[in-house]
Amino acid sequence: MGCSSSLPDRSSGQLAGLNSENGGVSDAKNLRVKLVLLGDSGVGKSCIVLRFVRGQFDPTSKVTVGASFLSQTIALQDSTTVKFEIWDTAGQERYAALAPLYYRGAAVAVVVYDITSPESFAKAQYWVKELQKHGNPDIVMALVGNKADLNEKREVPVQDGIDYAEKNGMFFIETSAKTADNINQLFEEIAKRLPRPASS
Amino acid sequence: MSSDSSSTSGDEFTNPNPNPNSTSKPLEDQFASAALTQPNNEPPEIQESPNGVVNGSVGENNHGEVESNEREGEVGSNLEARQSVRWRRTNSEVEVEAPSSPSSSGYAGERGSSSGSGSSGGFDMIGGGIGGGDDDEIQEVSNVDSIQDSQASWMPGKRHVDEDDASLSWRKRKKHFFILSNSGKPIYSRYGDEHKLAGFSATLQAIISFVENGGDRVKLVRAGNHQVVFLVKGPIYLVCISCTEEPYESLRGQLELIYGQMLLILTKSVNRCFEKNPKFDMTPLLGGTDVVFSSLIHSFSWNPATFLHAYTCLPLAYATRQAAGAILQDVADSGVLFAILMCKHKVISLVGAQKASLHPDDMLLLANFVMSSESFRTSESFSPICLPRYNPMAFLYAYVHYLDVDTYLMLLTTSSDAFYHLKDCRIRIEMVLLKSNVLSEVQRSMLDGGMHVEDLPTDPLPRSGTLSPHLGQPRDSLESFKEPFVGIGGPAGLWHLCTVVYFWINMYLLSSHHQLIAHVNRKDYIGLTRTFMLPCMI
Ligand SMILES: Nc1nc2c(ncn2[C@@H]2O[C@H](COP(=O)(O)OP(=O)(O)OP(=O)(O)O)[C@@H](O)[C@H]2O)c(=O)[nH]1
Ligand SMILES: [Mg+2]
């Protein structure tokens, strides 16, 4: 399990500096991308990240404050690696005004909603519009319907997610941080869609 | 589309532009004036209301109240005819024309129906029965260990959300805290669901504005065993209803801290929301912060820092603290406003940029915020926070990272772009701390359980004798508190400081009238703490 957390991330510390703000691409074989997660409070953004980065799921709710930073590197089949530098933002309303701080310069935005909550789907659409207006124009966007394990309580039909994503040129996937369903796929798909720097 | 919720507050919280020197003044002034108006034990302006203004719970008398002991939860409810209501006013010597009964002034209807406690409308006092075993009472604390026990056994988070003011259990709670807006909208309640308490909030608001309309301000209402303490902060009202027998000054100080905690999360610019819309509902802005407030309120009953306006230091060898301080200083020189290393609620080391000084109350609120927000433990975070005593109008940005289970580093900056720089700083700090064994020393000190009263020598000068395992200082008894104090430097000064502080803490916790605390020799205290590089402002 590739669970290198962001904590012992000492080696890259010196590099991190401000260039990470530019969504820094390092070289053709080893990509470094800034990824931001947005979405209503409680949809499971932190759970998705912790599942991806540490392979864990903790059902106790830990409302994010401000934003958390984690990183994870994955290897693709074509022997390139992608290091995700992830900003897991707080969905609480009081932090909404700070979102630009975290999505500015991001190469990837993952907009998450909870398939059992139409309000969270509406909030996801709000974020998509905000990103279209103020985000990096080349940003790769993914729409994620989380808590797919709660299918019996579903209130947002899969098709609604697919349609909305298609209309907005986004990649769409339903995930479950609880069962780990589609979590790695989400990040692999994103990695595949990243614009590759022209190799020198 | 639910964008409305986030756009209402959109521009209110974006100004990361601190101007501490000019803007922090008003708050300081408020505190200063608060200090000036601190009333005496027996205020002259007491009015005995002949017919008993408070109508709640008559008949649940507990005639054994002489023996009553709040620690046992046996506060009697002598809400009888002889009870008095005391209106303490800020700016008038004139006797208050206390309303003969609040129920006559027309706001009784706001309340929901009364439950089995026999109230007849009006301003029903909470409680009036035998309080259930609550968690917030001041325990009889005779040593540090039991303080720690009370920390360990307490679970954060709001409980009893199902209650409202019609529930008997809610009324019996011994200490309520409320935040409401000046239009009567509930913002926070320690117990029960805020939204269900709208009627009760409106009642509190009515009392406050009734007195305000008379050009005056209500500070305290005493009714039987209960004290109702009010604090008005612009459009925000804070109220404590308590039968814990803590003095007015303590309860008011607690309300000040609760208000400070709210500012730490939102800054004072929330006031603008009320200017735009007096009926503004603030609860969504505080979403997810119940634990922050409940853990602060819990700390009122165990953490002396909440009333001493000083912070607790983790006992460490001089060289260890020097090592920690040196690297923090290094980082502060690179543009960090404050660098703070803490273990739980205890300070390991603290460094500020030139001229910047951190008020102990801000430290307390910041530490409480970080420790009660579980998400800080999972990974490094970058979050806006406001230090109300530093600049209540603006956000600072806090980089927070746990170095081990209990030890965390906070780096504060005014720049919203500084994350990567602060992350680098943390990596440097962490390396130095590991190399110089600071973290393991910290853990050892924590295991030792901090300072014990019996570690304190009677004599300010170290002498030969049994060495305490904790501090390498002679053990002795506590007889000599009254000994004159000789000089404030060196280890002797520190022992004196600890001795004084612990003596008073114990006195405070053991006395039912906690007034004794006021007698701490402030000069000694300030002088000493300066000497020891850890400023405590009183
Ligand atoms: N059943 C189920 N529950 C989930 C799933 N993902 C998250 N949860 C639950 O949803 C709650 C909220 O998850 P978080 O990851 O903290 O939500 P968040 O989006 O980070 O919320 P904020 O930090 O407030 O923005 C937690 O209690 C999780 O247990 C999932 O895939 N399935
Ligand atoms: Mg989260």
Short mmCIF file of C-alpha atoms in Angstrom, two decimals, chain B residues 67-317:
data_model
loop_
_atom_site.label_atom_id
_atom_site.label_comp_id
_atom_site.label_asym_id
_atom_site.label_seq_id
_atom_site.Cartn_x
_atom_site.Cartn_y
_atom_site.Cartn_z
CA GLU B 67 -24.97 22.34 54.34
CA SER B 68 -25.44 22.41 50.65
CA ASN B 69 -22.42 21.65 48.66
CA GLU B 70 -22.24 22.36 45.01
CA ARG B 71 -19.63 19.75 44.49
CA GLU B 72 -22.12 17.16 45.48
CA GLY B 73 -24.69 18.68 43.26
CA GLU B 74 -26.95 19.59 46.13
CA VAL B 75 -27.61 23.17 45.51
CA GLY B 76 -30.82 23.92 47.20
CA SER B 77 -33.53 25.70 45.40
CA ASN B 78 -34.66 28.24 47.87
CA LEU B 79 -36.58 30.22 45.37
CA GLU B 80 -38.93 31.38 48.01
CA ALA B 81 -40.56 34.64 48.71
CA ARG B 82 -37.61 35.91 50.66
CA GLN B 83 -35.24 35.63 47.81
CA SER B 84 -33.83 38.77 46.43
CA VAL B 85 -33.09 39.97 43.01
CA ARG B 86 -30.09 42.18 42.77
CA TRP B 87 -29.57 44.45 39.88
CA ARG B 88 -26.06 45.60 39.69
CA ARG B 89 -25.67 48.59 37.48
CA THR B 90 -22.72 50.16 35.85
CA ASN B 91 -23.28 53.84 35.89
CA SER B 92 -25.81 54.76 38.44
CA GLU B 93 -26.02 54.88 42.16
CA VAL B 94 -29.71 55.22 41.91
CA GLU B 95 -31.76 52.34 43.02
CA VAL B 96 -33.02 50.43 40.11
CA GLU B 97 -36.68 50.59 39.65
CA ALA B 98 -36.47 46.89 39.26
CA PRO B 99 -39.43 45.58 37.44
CA SER B 100 -41.72 44.20 40.04
CA SER B 101 -41.94 41.19 37.89
CA PRO B 102 -40.47 40.68 34.50
CA SER B 103 -43.59 38.87 33.55
CA SER B 104 -45.40 42.13 33.73
CA SER B 105 -43.24 43.71 31.14
CA GLY B 106 -44.65 41.75 28.33
CA TYR B 107 -41.90 39.39 27.23
CA ALA B 108 -43.15 36.39 29.12
CA GLY B 109 -44.99 35.15 26.13
CA GLU B 110 -41.76 34.42 24.37
CA ARG B 111 -41.15 31.43 26.46
CA GLY B 112 -42.47 28.05 25.72
CA SER B 113 -44.72 26.38 28.19
CA SER B 114 -43.26 25.61 31.51
CA SER B 115 -42.62 22.10 32.50
CA GLY B 116 -43.22 20.41 35.78
CA SER B 117 -41.39 22.96 37.83
CA GLY B 118 -44.41 25.06 38.51
CA SER B 119 -43.29 28.23 36.87
CA SER B 120 -45.77 30.90 36.12
CA GLY B 121 -44.20 32.48 33.13
CA GLY B 122 -41.88 35.37 33.18
CA PHE B 123 -38.21 34.86 33.56
CA ASP B 124 -38.00 31.37 34.87
CA MET B 125 -34.83 30.53 36.55
CA ILE B 126 -33.05 27.56 35.32
CA GLY B 127 -32.47 24.81 37.73
CA GLY B 128 -34.09 25.15 41.05
CA GLY B 129 -33.71 21.51 41.77
CA ILE B 130 -30.99 19.19 42.67
CA GLY B 131 -28.45 19.42 39.94
CA GLY B 132 -27.58 16.23 38.20
CA GLY B 133 -24.02 15.09 38.44
CA ASP B 134 -22.55 17.58 36.10
CA ASP B 135 -19.11 17.69 34.68
CA ASP B 136 -18.29 21.29 35.00
CA GLU B 137 -18.15 21.91 38.66
CA ILE B 138 -15.09 22.95 40.42
CA GLN B 139 -13.82 19.80 41.91
CA GLU B 140 -12.08 19.66 45.15
CA VAL B 141 -8.62 19.58 43.84
CA SER B 142 -5.89 18.93 46.25
CA ASN B 143 -3.18 18.00 43.85
CA VAL B 144 -2.27 18.26 40.26
CA ASP B 145 -3.04 14.64 39.54
CA SER B 146 -6.69 15.02 40.08
CA ILE B 147 -6.75 17.98 37.77
CA GLN B 148 -5.32 15.76 35.13
CA ASP B 149 -7.81 13.05 35.89
CA SER B 150 -10.61 15.42 35.28
CA GLN B 151 -9.08 16.27 31.94
CA ALA B 152 -8.64 12.72 30.94
CA SER B 153 -12.12 11.54 31.74
CA TRP B 154 -13.84 14.36 29.96
CA MET B 155 -15.10 13.79 26.45
CA PRO B 156 -15.35 16.81 24.22
CA GLY B 157 -18.43 17.74 22.29
CA LYS B 158 -21.85 18.99 22.92
CA ARG B 159 -24.15 16.80 24.86
CA HIS B 160 -27.84 16.90 25.59
CA VAL B 161 -28.67 18.43 22.23
CA ASP B 162 -32.15 17.02 22.58
CA GLU B 163 -32.89 19.31 25.50
CA ASP B 164 -34.51 22.68 25.44
CA ASP B 165 -35.75 25.13 28.03
CA ALA B 166 -38.85 23.08 28.63
CA SER B 167 -36.83 20.04 29.72
CA LEU B 168 -36.45 19.56 33.40
CA SER B 169 -32.96 18.20 32.90
CA TRP B 170 -31.98 21.34 31.03
CA ARG B 171 -33.27 23.54 33.82
CA LYS B 172 -31.32 21.59 36.36
CA ARG B 173 -27.96 22.12 34.70
CA LYS B 174 -25.79 24.08 37.03
CA LYS B 175 -24.02 26.29 34.60
CA HIS B 176 -25.41 27.52 31.37
CA PHE B 177 -23.66 29.67 28.83
CA PHE B 178 -25.42 31.45 26.02
CA ILE B 179 -24.35 33.62 23.16
CA LEU B 180 -27.10 35.50 21.39
CA SER B 181 -27.45 38.44 19.07
CA ASN B 182 -28.95 41.73 20.09
CA SER B 183 -32.05 40.83 18.13
CA GLY B 184 -32.47 37.80 20.37
CA LYS B 185 -31.28 35.16 17.92
CA PRO B 186 -29.47 32.29 19.61
CA ILE B 187 -25.86 31.81 18.55
CA TYR B 188 -24.55 29.28 21.02
CA SER B 189 -25.88 27.40 23.98
CA ARG B 190 -23.86 25.07 26.12
CA TYR B 191 -26.77 22.68 26.47
CA GLY B 192 -29.60 22.05 24.11
CA ASP B 193 -30.18 22.90 20.50
CA GLU B 194 -29.76 26.62 19.79
CA HIS B 195 -32.70 26.73 17.45
CA LYS B 196 -35.07 25.29 19.99
CA LEU B 197 -33.93 27.92 22.47
CA ALA B 198 -35.09 30.84 20.35
CA GLY B 199 -37.81 31.76 22.83
CA PHE B 200 -35.45 31.63 25.75
CA SER B 201 -32.90 33.73 23.89
CA ALA B 202 -35.54 36.30 23.15
CA THR B 203 -36.28 36.48 26.86
CA LEU B 204 -32.66 37.11 27.71
CA GLN B 205 -32.46 39.72 25.00
CA ALA B 206 -35.58 41.39 26.37
CA ILE B 207 -34.05 41.68 29.83
CA ILE B 208 -30.90 43.22 28.45
CA SER B 209 -32.64 45.71 26.20
CA PHE B 210 -35.18 46.56 28.89
CA VAL B 211 -32.37 47.83 31.06
CA GLU B 212 -30.49 49.35 28.13
CA ASN B 213 -33.54 51.31 27.12
CA GLY B 214 -33.35 52.94 30.51
CA GLY B 215 -29.87 54.15 29.64
CA ASP B 216 -28.26 51.58 31.84
CA ARG B 217 -26.67 48.19 31.66
CA VAL B 218 -27.50 44.98 33.47
CA LYS B 219 -24.52 43.07 34.75
CA LEU B 220 -25.82 40.63 37.30
CA VAL B 221 -29.12 39.31 38.46
CA ARG B 222 -29.13 37.24 41.60
CA ALA B 223 -32.07 34.99 42.26
CA GLY B 224 -31.83 32.54 45.07
CA ASN B 225 -28.84 30.37 44.36
CA HIS B 226 -28.60 31.52 40.84
CA GLN B 227 -26.58 34.25 39.32
CA VAL B 228 -27.31 35.51 35.87
CA VAL B 229 -24.31 37.35 34.49
CA PHE B 230 -24.59 39.47 31.38
CA LEU B 231 -21.92 40.73 29.06
CA VAL B 232 -22.70 42.97 26.13
CA LYS B 233 -20.20 43.18 23.28
CA GLY B 234 -21.69 45.31 20.57
CA PRO B 235 -24.33 43.25 18.79
CA ILE B 236 -23.32 40.12 20.69
CA TYR B 237 -24.77 39.28 24.09
CA LEU B 238 -23.27 36.70 26.38
CA VAL B 239 -25.07 35.28 29.37
CA CYS B 240 -24.09 32.84 32.09
CA ILE B 241 -26.65 31.35 34.43
CA SER B 242 -25.00 29.55 37.23
CA CYS B 243 -25.58 28.17 40.68
CA THR B 244 -21.93 27.33 41.26
CA GLU B 245 -21.32 30.14 43.74
CA GLU B 246 -18.42 31.46 41.75
CA PRO B 247 -18.10 35.18 42.18
CA TYR B 248 -19.44 37.57 39.60
CA GLU B 249 -15.93 38.50 38.49
CA SER B 250 -15.06 34.90 37.64
CA LEU B 251 -18.21 34.31 35.67
CA ARG B 252 -17.76 37.54 33.82
CA GLY B 253 -14.16 36.60 33.04
CA GLN B 254 -15.43 33.33 31.65
CA LEU B 255 -17.87 35.16 29.40
CA GLU B 256 -15.02 37.36 28.21
CA LEU B 257 -13.07 34.26 27.26
CA ILE B 258 -16.03 32.76 25.44
CA TYR B 259 -16.38 35.97 23.51
CA GLY B 260 -12.66 35.90 22.78
CA GLN B 261 -12.99 32.33 21.52
CA MET B 262 -15.71 33.44 19.17
CA LEU B 263 -13.51 36.25 17.87
CA LEU B 264 -10.64 33.85 17.42
CA ILE B 265 -12.83 31.91 14.99
CA LEU B 266 -14.58 34.81 13.24
CA THR B 267 -12.90 38.14 14.12
CA LYS B 268 -14.85 41.17 15.18
CA SER B 269 -15.86 41.83 11.61
CA VAL B 270 -18.95 39.66 12.20
CA ASN B 271 -20.35 42.82 13.69
CA ARG B 272 -20.74 44.10 10.16
CA CYS B 273 -23.12 41.28 9.36
CA PHE B 274 -25.40 42.62 12.06
CA GLU B 275 -25.09 46.15 10.78
CA LYS B 276 -26.31 44.97 7.38
CA ASN B 277 -28.97 42.71 8.75
CA PRO B 278 -29.95 42.88 12.43
CA LYS B 279 -31.71 39.54 12.12
CA PHE B 280 -28.58 37.89 10.80
CA ASP B 281 -28.32 34.25 11.85
CA MET B 282 -24.80 33.59 13.02
CA THR B 283 -25.06 29.90 13.87
CA PRO B 284 -23.95 28.67 10.41
CA LEU B 285 -20.76 30.67 10.75
CA LEU B 286 -19.87 28.76 13.88
CA GLY B 287 -20.70 25.39 12.34
CA GLY B 288 -18.63 22.58 13.77
CA THR B 289 -17.21 24.62 16.64
CA ASP B 290 -19.30 23.24 19.51
CA VAL B 291 -16.31 21.26 20.71
CA VAL B 292 -14.19 24.37 20.84
CA PHE B 293 -16.62 26.12 23.17
CA SER B 294 -17.43 23.07 25.25
CA SER B 295 -13.78 22.35 25.86
CA LEU B 296 -13.14 25.97 26.81
CA ILE B 297 -16.04 25.85 29.25
CA HIS B 298 -14.75 22.60 30.63
CA SER B 299 -11.35 24.17 31.14
CA PHE B 300 -12.90 26.78 33.43
CA SER B 301 -13.18 24.00 35.95
CA TRP B 302 -9.66 22.64 35.74
CA ASN B 303 -7.28 25.07 34.07
CA PRO B 304 -6.03 27.84 36.37
CA ALA B 305 -4.89 29.76 33.32
CA THR B 306 -8.51 30.66 32.68
CA PHE B 307 -8.59 32.92 35.70
CA LEU B 308 -4.94 33.74 36.26
CA HIS B 309 -4.46 35.30 32.83
CA ALA B 310 -1.16 33.53 32.71
CA TYR B 311 -0.14 30.40 30.97
CA THR B 312 1.26 27.19 32.30
CA CYS B 313 4.81 26.29 31.41
CA LEU B 314 6.00 22.76 31.06
CA PRO B 315 8.82 22.20 33.54
CA LEU B 316 12.00 21.62 31.59
CA ALA B 317 15.71 21.83 32.20
#
